[in-house]
PDB file of C-alpha atoms and ligand atoms in Angstrom:
ATOM      1  CA  UNK E   8     -38.982 163.356 218.726  1.00  0.00           C
ATOM      2  CA  UNK E   9     -40.797 160.476 217.052  1.00  0.00           C
ATOM      3  CA  UNK E  10     -43.305 158.049 218.466  1.00  0.00           C
ATOM      4  CA  UNK E  11     -42.559 155.078 216.267  1.00  0.00           C
ATOM      5  CA  UNK E  12     -42.986 151.614 217.769  1.00  0.00           C
ATOM      6  CA  UNK E  13     -41.343 149.090 215.432  1.00  0.00           C
ATOM      7  CA  UNK E  14     -43.954 146.401 216.156  1.00  0.00           C
ATOM      8  CA  UNK E  15     -46.359 148.441 213.972  1.00  0.00           C
ATOM      9  CA  UNK E  16     -44.118 147.397 211.061  1.00  0.00           C
ATOM     10  CA  UNK E  17     -44.814 143.674 211.551  1.00  0.00           C
ATOM     11  CA  UNK E  18     -48.142 144.045 209.687  1.00  0.00           C
ATOM     12  CA  UNK E  19     -47.971 147.450 207.984  1.00  0.00           C
ATOM     13  CA  UNK E  20     -50.940 146.737 205.692  1.00  0.00           C
ATOM     14  CA  UNK E  21     -53.333 145.712 208.485  1.00  0.00           C
ATOM     15  CA  UNK E  22     -52.144 148.588 210.682  1.00  0.00           C
ATOM     16  CA  UNK E  23     -52.732 151.097 207.849  1.00  0.00           C
ATOM     17  CA  UNK E  24     -56.161 149.720 206.896  1.00  0.00           C
ATOM     18  CA  UNK E  25     -57.334 149.848 210.521  1.00  0.00           C
ATOM     19  CA  UNK E  26     -55.868 153.330 211.080  1.00  0.00           C
ATOM     20  CA  UNK E  27     -54.855 156.168 208.742  1.00  0.00           C
ATOM     21  CA  UNK E  28     -56.327 154.420 205.677  1.00  0.00           C
ATOM     22  CA  UNK E  29     -59.623 153.251 207.220  1.00  0.00           C
ATOM     23  CA  UNK E  30     -61.430 155.515 204.738  1.00  0.00           C
ATOM     24  CA  UNK E  31     -59.810 153.576 201.865  1.00  0.00           C
ATOM     25  CA  UNK E  32     -60.540 150.123 203.348  1.00  0.00           C
ATOM     26  CA  UNK E  33     -63.077 147.417 202.653  1.00  0.00           C
ATOM     27  CA  UNK E  34     -63.478 145.158 205.689  1.00  0.00           C
ATOM     28  CA  UNK E  35     -65.245 141.907 206.475  1.00  0.00           C
ATOM     29  CA  UNK E  36     -64.797 140.010 209.745  1.00  0.00           C
ATOM     30  CA  UNK E  37     -61.061 139.824 210.491  1.00  0.00           C
ATOM     31  CA  UNK E  38     -59.819 140.681 206.975  1.00  0.00           C
ATOM     32  CA  UNK E  39     -59.457 143.921 205.033  1.00  0.00           C
ATOM     33  CA  UNK E  40     -58.271 145.194 201.684  1.00  0.00           C
ATOM     34  CA  UNK E  41     -57.941 148.515 199.854  1.00  0.00           C
ATOM     35  CA  UNK E  42     -60.721 149.790 197.615  1.00  0.00           C
ATOM     36  CA  UNK E  43     -60.055 148.997 193.927  1.00  0.00           C
ATOM     37  CA  UNK E  44     -57.561 151.251 192.169  1.00  0.00           C
ATOM     38  CA  UNK E  45     -55.828 152.465 195.354  1.00  0.00           C
ATOM     39  CA  UNK E  46     -53.772 149.354 196.207  1.00  0.00           C
ATOM     40  CA  UNK E  47     -53.997 145.553 195.922  1.00  0.00           C
ATOM     41  CA  UNK E  48     -52.652 144.896 199.443  1.00  0.00           C
ATOM     42  CA  UNK E  49     -54.819 142.784 201.735  1.00  0.00           C
ATOM     43  CA  UNK E  50     -54.591 142.109 205.473  1.00  0.00           C
ATOM     44  CA  UNK E  51     -55.317 138.746 207.066  1.00  0.00           C
ATOM     45  CA  UNK E  52     -54.590 137.661 210.664  1.00  0.00           C
ATOM     46  CA  UNK E  53     -51.506 135.445 211.162  1.00  0.00           C
ATOM     47  CA  UNK E  54     -53.808 132.656 212.410  1.00  0.00           C
ATOM     48  CA  UNK E  55     -56.171 133.013 209.407  1.00  0.00           C
ATOM     49  CA  UNK E  56     -58.712 130.180 209.095  1.00  0.00           C
ATOM     50  CA  UNK E  57     -60.898 128.996 206.217  1.00  0.00           C
ATOM     51  CA  UNK E  58     -63.628 131.498 207.172  1.00  0.00           C
ATOM     52  CA  UNK E  59     -61.141 134.411 206.968  1.00  0.00           C
ATOM     53  CA  UNK E  60     -59.986 133.362 203.488  1.00  0.00           C
ATOM     54  CA  UNK E  61     -63.625 133.014 202.410  1.00  0.00           C
ATOM     55  CA  UNK E  62     -64.262 136.553 203.694  1.00  0.00           C
ATOM     56  CA  UNK E  63     -61.284 137.931 201.743  1.00  0.00           C
ATOM     57  CA  UNK E  64     -62.373 136.088 198.587  1.00  0.00           C
ATOM     58  CA  UNK E  65     -65.820 137.639 199.012  1.00  0.00           C
ATOM     59  CA  UNK E  66     -64.348 141.142 199.420  1.00  0.00           C
ATOM     60  CA  UNK E  67     -62.079 140.782 196.379  1.00  0.00           C
ATOM     61  CA  UNK E  68     -64.359 138.747 194.115  1.00  0.00           C
ATOM     62  CA  UNK E  69     -63.479 135.647 192.094  1.00  0.00           C
ATOM     63  CA  UNK E  70     -60.279 135.470 190.033  1.00  0.00           C
ATOM     64  CA  UNK E  71     -58.915 138.679 191.581  1.00  0.00           C
ATOM     65  CA  UNK E  72     -55.349 139.486 192.620  1.00  0.00           C
ATOM     66  CA  UNK E  73     -54.396 139.612 196.309  1.00  0.00           C
ATOM     67  CA  UNK E  74     -51.037 141.009 197.438  1.00  0.00           C
ATOM     68  CA  UNK E  75     -50.296 139.333 200.785  1.00  0.00           C
ATOM     69  CA  UNK E  76     -46.748 140.334 201.773  1.00  0.00           C
ATOM     70  CA  UNK E  77     -47.831 141.789 205.115  1.00  0.00           C
ATOM     71  CA  UNK E  78     -48.930 138.491 206.713  1.00  0.00           C
ATOM     72  CA  UNK E  79     -47.234 135.097 206.942  1.00  0.00           C
ATOM     73  CA  UNK E  80     -50.551 133.200 206.737  1.00  0.00           C
ATOM     74  CA  UNK E  81     -50.809 130.748 203.834  1.00  0.00           C
ATOM     75  CA  UNK E  82     -53.967 130.850 201.697  1.00  0.00           C
ATOM     76  CA  UNK E  83     -55.907 127.656 200.858  1.00  0.00           C
ATOM     77  CA  UNK E  84     -54.590 125.519 197.987  1.00  0.00           C
ATOM     78  CA  UNK E  85     -57.214 126.828 195.530  1.00  0.00           C
ATOM     79  CA  UNK E  86     -55.644 130.323 195.735  1.00  0.00           C
ATOM     80  CA  UNK E  87     -53.299 130.307 192.753  1.00  0.00           C
ATOM     81  CA  UNK E  88     -49.785 131.657 193.487  1.00  0.00           C
ATOM     82  CA  UNK E  89     -49.013 134.519 191.050  1.00  0.00           C
ATOM     83  CA  UNK E  90     -45.544 135.600 192.175  1.00  0.00           C
ATOM     84  CA  UNK E  91     -42.992 135.335 194.992  1.00  0.00           C
ATOM     85  CA  UNK E  92     -40.141 137.830 195.386  1.00  0.00           C
ATOM     86  CA  UNK E  93     -37.677 138.165 198.258  1.00  0.00           C
ATOM     87  CA  UNK E  94     -37.102 141.626 199.663  1.00  0.00           C
ATOM     88  CA  UNK E  95     -36.488 143.521 202.831  1.00  0.00           C
ATOM     89  CA  UNK E  96     -38.049 146.170 205.009  1.00  0.00           C
ATOM     90  CA  UNK E  97     -35.821 149.160 205.846  1.00  0.00           C
ATOM     91  CA  UNK E  98     -36.171 151.970 208.384  1.00  0.00           C
ATOM     92  CA  UNK E  99     -35.088 155.523 207.644  1.00  0.00           C
ATOM     93  CA  UNK E 100     -33.279 157.949 209.909  1.00  0.00           C
ATOM     94  CA  UNK E 101     -35.352 159.863 212.482  1.00  0.00           C
ATOM     95  CA  UNK E 102     -33.994 163.060 210.931  1.00  0.00           C
ATOM     96  CA  UNK E 103     -31.973 163.503 207.792  1.00  0.00           C
ATOM     97  CA  UNK E 104     -30.380 166.471 206.073  1.00  0.00           C
ATOM     98  CA  UNK E 105     -32.900 168.698 204.300  1.00  0.00           C
ATOM     99  CA  UNK E 106     -31.415 169.914 201.032  1.00  0.00           C
ATOM    100  CA  UNK E 107     -32.759 172.767 198.950  1.00  0.00           C
ATOM    101  CA  UNK E 108     -35.034 171.172 196.461  1.00  0.00           C
ATOM    102  CA  UNK E 109     -36.981 171.592 193.266  1.00  0.00           C
ATOM    103  CA  UNK E 110     -39.717 169.103 194.092  1.00  0.00           C
ATOM    104  CA  UNK E 111     -43.408 169.737 193.416  1.00  0.00           C
ATOM    105  CA  UNK E 112     -46.480 168.045 194.843  1.00  0.00           C
ATOM    106  CA  UNK E 113     -48.274 165.846 192.302  1.00  0.00           C
ATOM    107  CA  UNK E 114     -52.060 165.982 191.986  1.00  0.00           C
ATOM    108  CA  UNK E 115     -54.878 164.263 190.134  1.00  0.00           C
ATOM    109  CA  UNK E 116     -53.955 165.978 186.850  1.00  0.00           C
ATOM    110  CA  UNK E 117     -50.467 164.425 187.053  1.00  0.00           C
ATOM    111  CA  UNK E 118     -51.696 160.823 187.284  1.00  0.00           C
ATOM    112  CA  UNK E 119     -51.274 159.957 183.556  1.00  0.00           C
ATOM    113  CA  UNK E 120     -47.638 161.144 183.675  1.00  0.00           C
ATOM    114  CA  UNK E 121     -47.070 159.259 186.954  1.00  0.00           C
ATOM    115  CA  UNK E 122     -48.409 156.061 185.395  1.00  0.00           C
ATOM    116  CA  UNK E 123     -46.210 156.606 182.333  1.00  0.00           C
ATOM    117  CA  UNK E 124     -43.099 157.090 184.512  1.00  0.00           C
ATOM    118  CA  UNK E 125     -43.931 153.918 186.468  1.00  0.00           C
ATOM    119  CA  UNK E 126     -44.319 151.971 183.220  1.00  0.00           C
ATOM    120  CA  UNK E 127     -40.883 153.153 182.103  1.00  0.00           C
ATOM    121  CA  UNK E 128     -39.064 152.567 185.419  1.00  0.00           C
ATOM    122  CA  UNK E 129     -40.923 149.688 187.194  1.00  0.00           C
ATOM    123  CA  UNK E 130     -40.419 150.777 190.821  1.00  0.00           C
ATOM    124  CA  UNK E 131     -42.940 148.179 192.096  1.00  0.00           C
ATOM    125  CA  UNK E 132     -46.708 148.097 192.470  1.00  0.00           C
ATOM    126  CA  UNK E 133     -48.503 151.364 191.705  1.00  0.00           C
ATOM    127  CA  UNK E 134     -52.180 152.046 190.985  1.00  0.00           C
ATOM    128  CA  UNK E 135     -54.192 154.877 189.388  1.00  0.00           C
ATOM    129  CA  UNK E 136     -55.548 156.043 192.789  1.00  0.00           C
ATOM    130  CA  UNK E 137     -52.329 155.376 194.784  1.00  0.00           C
ATOM    131  CA  UNK E 138     -51.765 159.076 195.414  1.00  0.00           C
ATOM    132  CA  UNK E 139     -54.845 159.072 197.688  1.00  0.00           C
ATOM    133  CA  UNK E 140     -52.677 157.092 200.163  1.00  0.00           C
ATOM    134  CA  UNK E 141     -50.489 160.111 200.925  1.00  0.00           C
ATOM    135  CA  UNK E 142     -48.364 162.871 199.413  1.00  0.00           C
ATOM    136  CA  UNK E 143     -46.619 162.239 196.081  1.00  0.00           C
ATOM    137  CA  UNK E 144     -43.758 164.494 195.040  1.00  0.00           C
ATOM    138  CA  UNK E 145     -42.119 164.875 191.646  1.00  0.00           C
ATOM    139  CA  UNK E 146     -39.320 166.625 189.796  1.00  0.00           C
ATOM    140  CA  UNK E 147     -39.878 168.109 186.347  1.00  0.00           C
ATOM    141  CA  UNK E 148     -37.265 168.807 183.701  1.00  0.00           C
ATOM    142  CA  UNK E 149     -38.369 170.984 180.802  1.00  0.00           C
ATOM    143  CA  UNK E 150     -41.945 170.477 181.999  1.00  0.00           C
ATOM    144  CA  UNK E 151     -41.726 166.687 181.799  1.00  0.00           C
ATOM    145  CA  UNK E 152     -42.018 164.528 184.931  1.00  0.00           C
ATOM    146  CA  UNK E 153     -38.644 162.772 185.308  1.00  0.00           C
ATOM    147  CA  UNK E 154     -38.713 161.541 188.921  1.00  0.00           C
ATOM    148  CA  UNK E 155     -41.182 160.895 191.697  1.00  0.00           C
ATOM    149  CA  UNK E 156     -41.688 159.294 195.098  1.00  0.00           C
ATOM    150  CA  UNK E 157     -44.639 159.131 197.446  1.00  0.00           C
ATOM    151  CA  UNK E 158     -46.191 158.011 200.696  1.00  0.00           C
ATOM    152  CA  UNK E 159     -47.922 154.623 200.775  1.00  0.00           C
ATOM    153  CA  UNK E 160     -48.592 152.496 203.891  1.00  0.00           C
ATOM    154  CA  UNK E 161     -49.144 154.354 207.165  1.00  0.00           C
ATOM    155  CA  UNK E 162     -48.960 152.131 210.237  1.00  0.00           C
ATOM    156  CA  UNK E 163     -49.114 154.226 213.439  1.00  0.00           C
ATOM    157  CA  UNK E 164     -45.920 156.263 213.882  1.00  0.00           C
ATOM    158  CA  UNK E 165     -44.573 155.410 210.413  1.00  0.00           C
ATOM    159  CA  UNK E 166     -44.994 156.316 206.746  1.00  0.00           C
ATOM    160  CA  UNK E 167     -43.768 154.099 203.925  1.00  0.00           C
ATOM    161  CA  UNK E 168     -41.883 155.793 201.087  1.00  0.00           C
ATOM    162  CA  UNK E 169     -42.789 154.148 197.796  1.00  0.00           C
ATOM    163  CA  UNK E 170     -42.842 154.507 193.998  1.00  0.00           C
ATOM    164  CA  UNK E 171     -39.300 155.940 194.071  1.00  0.00           C
ATOM    165  CA  UNK E 172     -38.322 156.239 190.428  1.00  0.00           C
ATOM    166  CA  UNK E 173     -36.236 158.356 188.083  1.00  0.00           C
ATOM    167  CA  UNK E 174     -36.504 158.223 184.298  1.00  0.00           C
ATOM    168  CA  UNK E 175     -33.443 156.426 182.832  1.00  0.00           C
ATOM    169  CA  UNK E 176     -32.218 159.598 181.069  1.00  0.00           C
ATOM    170  CA  UNK E 177     -32.352 161.619 184.327  1.00  0.00           C
ATOM    171  CA  UNK E 178     -30.538 159.246 186.711  1.00  0.00           C
ATOM    172  CA  UNK E 179     -27.439 160.061 188.747  1.00  0.00           C
ATOM    173  CA  UNK E 180     -28.407 163.702 189.310  1.00  0.00           C
ATOM    174  CA  UNK E 181     -29.644 163.307 192.898  1.00  0.00           C
ATOM    175  CA  UNK E 182     -33.362 163.377 192.009  1.00  0.00           C
ATOM    176  CA  UNK E 183     -34.219 160.313 194.129  1.00  0.00           C
ATOM    177  CA  UNK E 184     -32.053 161.643 196.963  1.00  0.00           C
ATOM    178  CA  UNK E 185     -33.910 164.983 196.995  1.00  0.00           C
ATOM    179  CA  UNK E 186     -37.352 163.379 196.721  1.00  0.00           C
ATOM    180  CA  UNK E 187     -36.667 160.959 199.581  1.00  0.00           C
ATOM    181  CA  UNK E 188     -35.185 163.847 201.602  1.00  0.00           C
ATOM    182  CA  UNK E 189     -38.271 166.014 201.033  1.00  0.00           C
ATOM    183  CA  UNK E 190     -40.670 163.184 201.915  1.00  0.00           C
ATOM    184  CA  UNK E 191     -38.626 162.268 205.000  1.00  0.00           C
ATOM    185  CA  UNK E 192     -38.832 165.912 206.122  1.00  0.00           C
ATOM    186  CA  UNK E 193     -42.652 165.844 205.793  1.00  0.00           C
ATOM    187  CA  UNK E 194     -42.835 162.544 207.669  1.00  0.00           C
ATOM    188  CA  UNK E 195     -40.520 163.465 210.531  1.00  0.00           C
ATOM    189  CA  UNK E 196     -42.245 166.871 210.878  1.00  0.00           C
ATOM    190  CA  UNK E 197     -45.397 165.021 211.954  1.00  0.00           C
ATOM    191  CA  UNK E 198     -43.438 162.982 214.504  1.00  0.00           C
ATOM    192  CA  UNK E 199     -43.247 159.823 212.392  1.00  0.00           C
ATOM    193  CA  UNK E 200     -40.369 157.923 210.811  1.00  0.00           C
ATOM    194  CA  UNK E 201     -39.961 156.747 207.224  1.00  0.00           C
ATOM    195  CA  UNK E 202     -39.696 153.090 206.244  1.00  0.00           C
ATOM    196  CA  UNK E 203     -39.810 151.251 202.930  1.00  0.00           C
ATOM    197  CA  UNK E 204     -39.706 147.899 201.183  1.00  0.00           C
ATOM    198  CA  UNK E 205     -37.255 146.897 198.482  1.00  0.00           C
ATOM    199  CA  UNK E 206     -36.622 143.754 196.432  1.00  0.00           C
ATOM    200  CA  UNK E 207     -33.402 141.954 197.324  1.00  0.00           C
ATOM    201  CA  UNK E 208     -32.333 141.903 193.664  1.00  0.00           C
ATOM    202  CA  UNK E 209     -32.711 145.680 193.234  1.00  0.00           C
ATOM    203  CA  UNK E 210     -29.074 146.476 194.004  1.00  0.00           C
ATOM    204  CA  UNK E 211     -29.253 150.074 192.723  1.00  0.00           C
ATOM    205  CA  UNK E 212     -32.188 150.942 194.990  1.00  0.00           C
ATOM    206  CA  UNK E 213     -30.550 149.135 197.950  1.00  0.00           C
ATOM    207  CA  UNK E 214     -27.387 151.194 197.420  1.00  0.00           C
ATOM    208  CA  UNK E 215     -29.473 154.386 197.256  1.00  0.00           C
ATOM    209  CA  UNK E 216     -31.359 153.656 200.483  1.00  0.00           C
ATOM    210  CA  UNK E 217     -28.225 152.615 202.391  1.00  0.00           C
ATOM    211  CA  UNK E 218     -26.499 155.763 201.183  1.00  0.00           C
ATOM    212  CA  UNK E 219     -29.400 157.802 202.611  1.00  0.00           C
ATOM    213  CA  UNK E 220     -29.100 156.135 206.021  1.00  0.00           C
ATOM    214  CA  UNK E 221     -31.854 153.500 205.790  1.00  0.00           C
ATOM    215  CA  UNK E 222     -31.171 150.347 207.810  1.00  0.00           C
ATOM    216  CA  UNK E 223     -32.529 146.847 207.219  1.00  0.00           C
ATOM    217  CA  UNK E 224     -35.126 145.688 209.751  1.00  0.00           C
ATOM    218  CA  UNK E 225     -36.337 142.321 208.460  1.00  0.00           C
ATOM    219  CA  UNK E 226     -36.613 140.157 205.354  1.00  0.00           C
ATOM    220  CA  UNK E 227     -39.979 140.286 203.593  1.00  0.00           C
ATOM    221  CA  UNK E 228     -41.451 137.910 201.019  1.00  0.00           C
ATOM    222  CA  UNK E 229     -43.617 139.772 198.506  1.00  0.00           C
ATOM    223  CA  UNK E 230     -46.397 137.337 197.560  1.00  0.00           C
ATOM    224  CA  UNK E 231     -49.327 137.599 195.208  1.00  0.00           C
ATOM    225  CA  UNK E 232     -52.218 135.143 194.809  1.00  0.00           C
ATOM    226  CA  UNK E 233     -55.338 134.884 192.692  1.00  0.00           C
ATOM    227  CA  UNK E 234     -58.620 134.236 194.470  1.00  0.00           C
ATOM    228  CA  UNK E 235     -60.524 131.091 193.443  1.00  0.00           C
TER     229      UNK E 235
HETATM  230  C1  LIG Z  12     -33.021 153.680 192.088  1.00  0.00           C
HETATM  231  C2  LIG Z  12     -33.332 155.015 191.372  1.00  0.00           C
HETATM  232  C3  LIG Z  12     -34.635 155.556 191.917  1.00  0.00           C
HETATM  233  C4  LIG Z  12     -32.176 156.004 191.673  1.00  0.00           C
HETATM  234  O1  LIG Z  12     -32.557 157.268 191.130  1.00  0.00           O
HETATM  235  P1  LIG Z  12     -31.497 158.453 190.898  1.00  0.00           P
HETATM  236  O2  LIG Z  12     -32.286 159.708 190.773  1.00  0.00           O
HETATM  237  O3  LIG Z  12     -30.594 158.093 189.797  1.00  0.00           O
HETATM  238  O4  LIG Z  12     -30.684 158.421 192.282  1.00  0.00           O
HETATM  239  P2  LIG Z  12     -29.775 159.634 192.866  1.00  0.00           P
HETATM  240  O5  LIG Z  12     -29.065 160.312 191.741  1.00  0.00           O
HETATM  241  O6  LIG Z  12     -30.600 160.466 193.752  1.00  0.00           O
HETATM  242  O7  LIG Z  12     -28.731 158.800 193.747  1.00  0.00           O
HETATM  243  C5  LIG Z  12     -28.453 159.120 195.079  1.00  0.00           C
HETATM  244  C6  LIG Z  12     -27.382 158.181 195.616  1.00  0.00           C
HETATM  245  O8  LIG Z  12     -27.830 156.827 195.552  1.00  0.00           O
HETATM  246  C7  LIG Z  12     -26.813 155.975 195.047  1.00  0.00           C
HETATM  247  N1  LIG Z  12     -27.300 155.283 193.866  1.00  0.00           N
HETATM  248  C8  LIG Z  12     -28.362 155.605 193.106  1.00  0.00           C
HETATM  249  N2  LIG Z  12     -28.538 154.707 192.118  1.00  0.00           N
HETATM  250  C9  LIG Z  12     -27.538 153.798 192.250  1.00  0.00           C
HETATM  251  C10 LIG Z  12     -27.164 152.633 191.533  1.00  0.00           C
HETATM  252  N3  LIG Z  12     -27.878 152.196 190.463  1.00  0.00           N
HETATM  253  N4  LIG Z  12     -26.095 151.940 191.955  1.00  0.00           N
HETATM  254  C11 LIG Z  12     -25.388 152.333 193.023  1.00  0.00           C
HETATM  255  N5  LIG Z  12     -25.687 153.444 193.746  1.00  0.00           N
HETATM  256  C12 LIG Z  12     -26.754 154.155 193.365  1.00  0.00           C
HETATM  257  C13 LIG Z  12     -25.632 156.813 194.704  1.00  0.00           C
HETATM  258  O9  LIG Z  12     -24.694 156.557 195.721  1.00  0.00           O
HETATM  259  C14 LIG Z  12     -26.100 158.246 194.785  1.00  0.00           C
HETATM  260  O10 LIG Z  12     -25.252 158.965 195.580  1.00  0.00           O
HETATM  261  P3  LIG Z  12     -24.045 159.848 194.960  1.00  0.00           P
HETATM  262  O11 LIG Z  12     -24.719 160.773 193.996  1.00  0.00           O
HETATM  263  O12 LIG Z  12     -23.494 160.512 196.145  1.00  0.00           O
HETATM  264  O13 LIG Z  12     -23.164 158.858 194.304  1.00  0.00           O
HETATM  265  C15 LIG Z  12     -33.410 154.826 189.832  1.00  0.00           C
HETATM  266  O14 LIG Z  12     -32.298 154.090 189.392  1.00  0.00           O
HETATM  267  C16 LIG Z  12     -34.670 154.110 189.364  1.00  0.00           C
HETATM  268  O15 LIG Z  12     -35.668 154.738 189.046  1.00  0.00           O
HETATM  269  N6  LIG Z  12     -34.637 152.762 189.304  1.00  0.00           N
HETATM  270  C17 LIG Z  12     -35.801 151.981 188.793  1.00  0.00           C
HETATM  271  C18 LIG Z  12     -36.991 152.033 189.747  1.00  0.00           C
HETATM  272  C19 LIG Z  12     -36.658 151.425 191.094  1.00  0.00           C
HETATM  273  O16 LIG Z  12     -36.093 150.352 191.194  1.00  0.00           O
HETATM  274  N7  LIG Z  12     -37.043 152.125 192.179  1.00  0.00           N
HETATM  275  C20 LIG Z  12     -36.858 151.684 193.536  1.00  0.00           C
HETATM  276  C21 LIG Z  12     -37.971 150.801 193.967  1.00  0.00           C
HETATM  277  S1  LIG Z  12     -37.721 150.162 195.617  1.00  0.00           S
END
């Protein structure tokens, strides 16, 4: 049994910062963002006004990056657009097959290797303190980290699976399948359901997620801006 209301996925960043990740949040008025190094996602209300944008600029500081995919509000014209990328939000099965697995939990000592794997595979945004958002799992081959995946946003009833990546030389061996399976088992065991975000152009990842039973919920526009 899960208690996962899909409306929590309409603003997963705001819902996480107000809930499970409140201890990792900086807040001012109606806006919030993650502490530096954990994530660059910010939450603004859909009806954001000049005062809200001023509050977010104050929280982030001048010339800083703001990742705003979770809200449709448009920042003032002096916020410089940095990137726009079309993607989609997908919802995972309430329970999937649990395969025997060789995954290990990754800790603080593994962060340099995690950052190196992300640099080589480019799974999407990842930060030095991202593993404080949830559980990160990895697979080692000959001692070397060759695949990982972890928990990121946590709106009530849901956990986002993120940073799914396998080193190029280790692909096609089911590493991503086993990591997503192990994370999904952790998530569903606490009565939640997995979800994730993927870029529309990432056909390999889309094929992987569809193969594992994830279904598309809504289109998402990943958007980054620089504060004035
Ligand atoms: C996407 C990625 C994580 C897949 O890792 P992997 O360990 O090779 O995946 P698996 O071996 O577990 O694949 C499981 C299933 O997904 C499907 N799949 C995986 N990669 C695929 C691809 N490039 N094209 C089509 N299908 C693919 C296959 O159907 C496979 O099932 P099968 O073994 O029954 O055929 C890997 O290619 C990668 O790191 N890409 C770069 C980073 C990235 O884009 N991450 C996702 C961010 S949203």
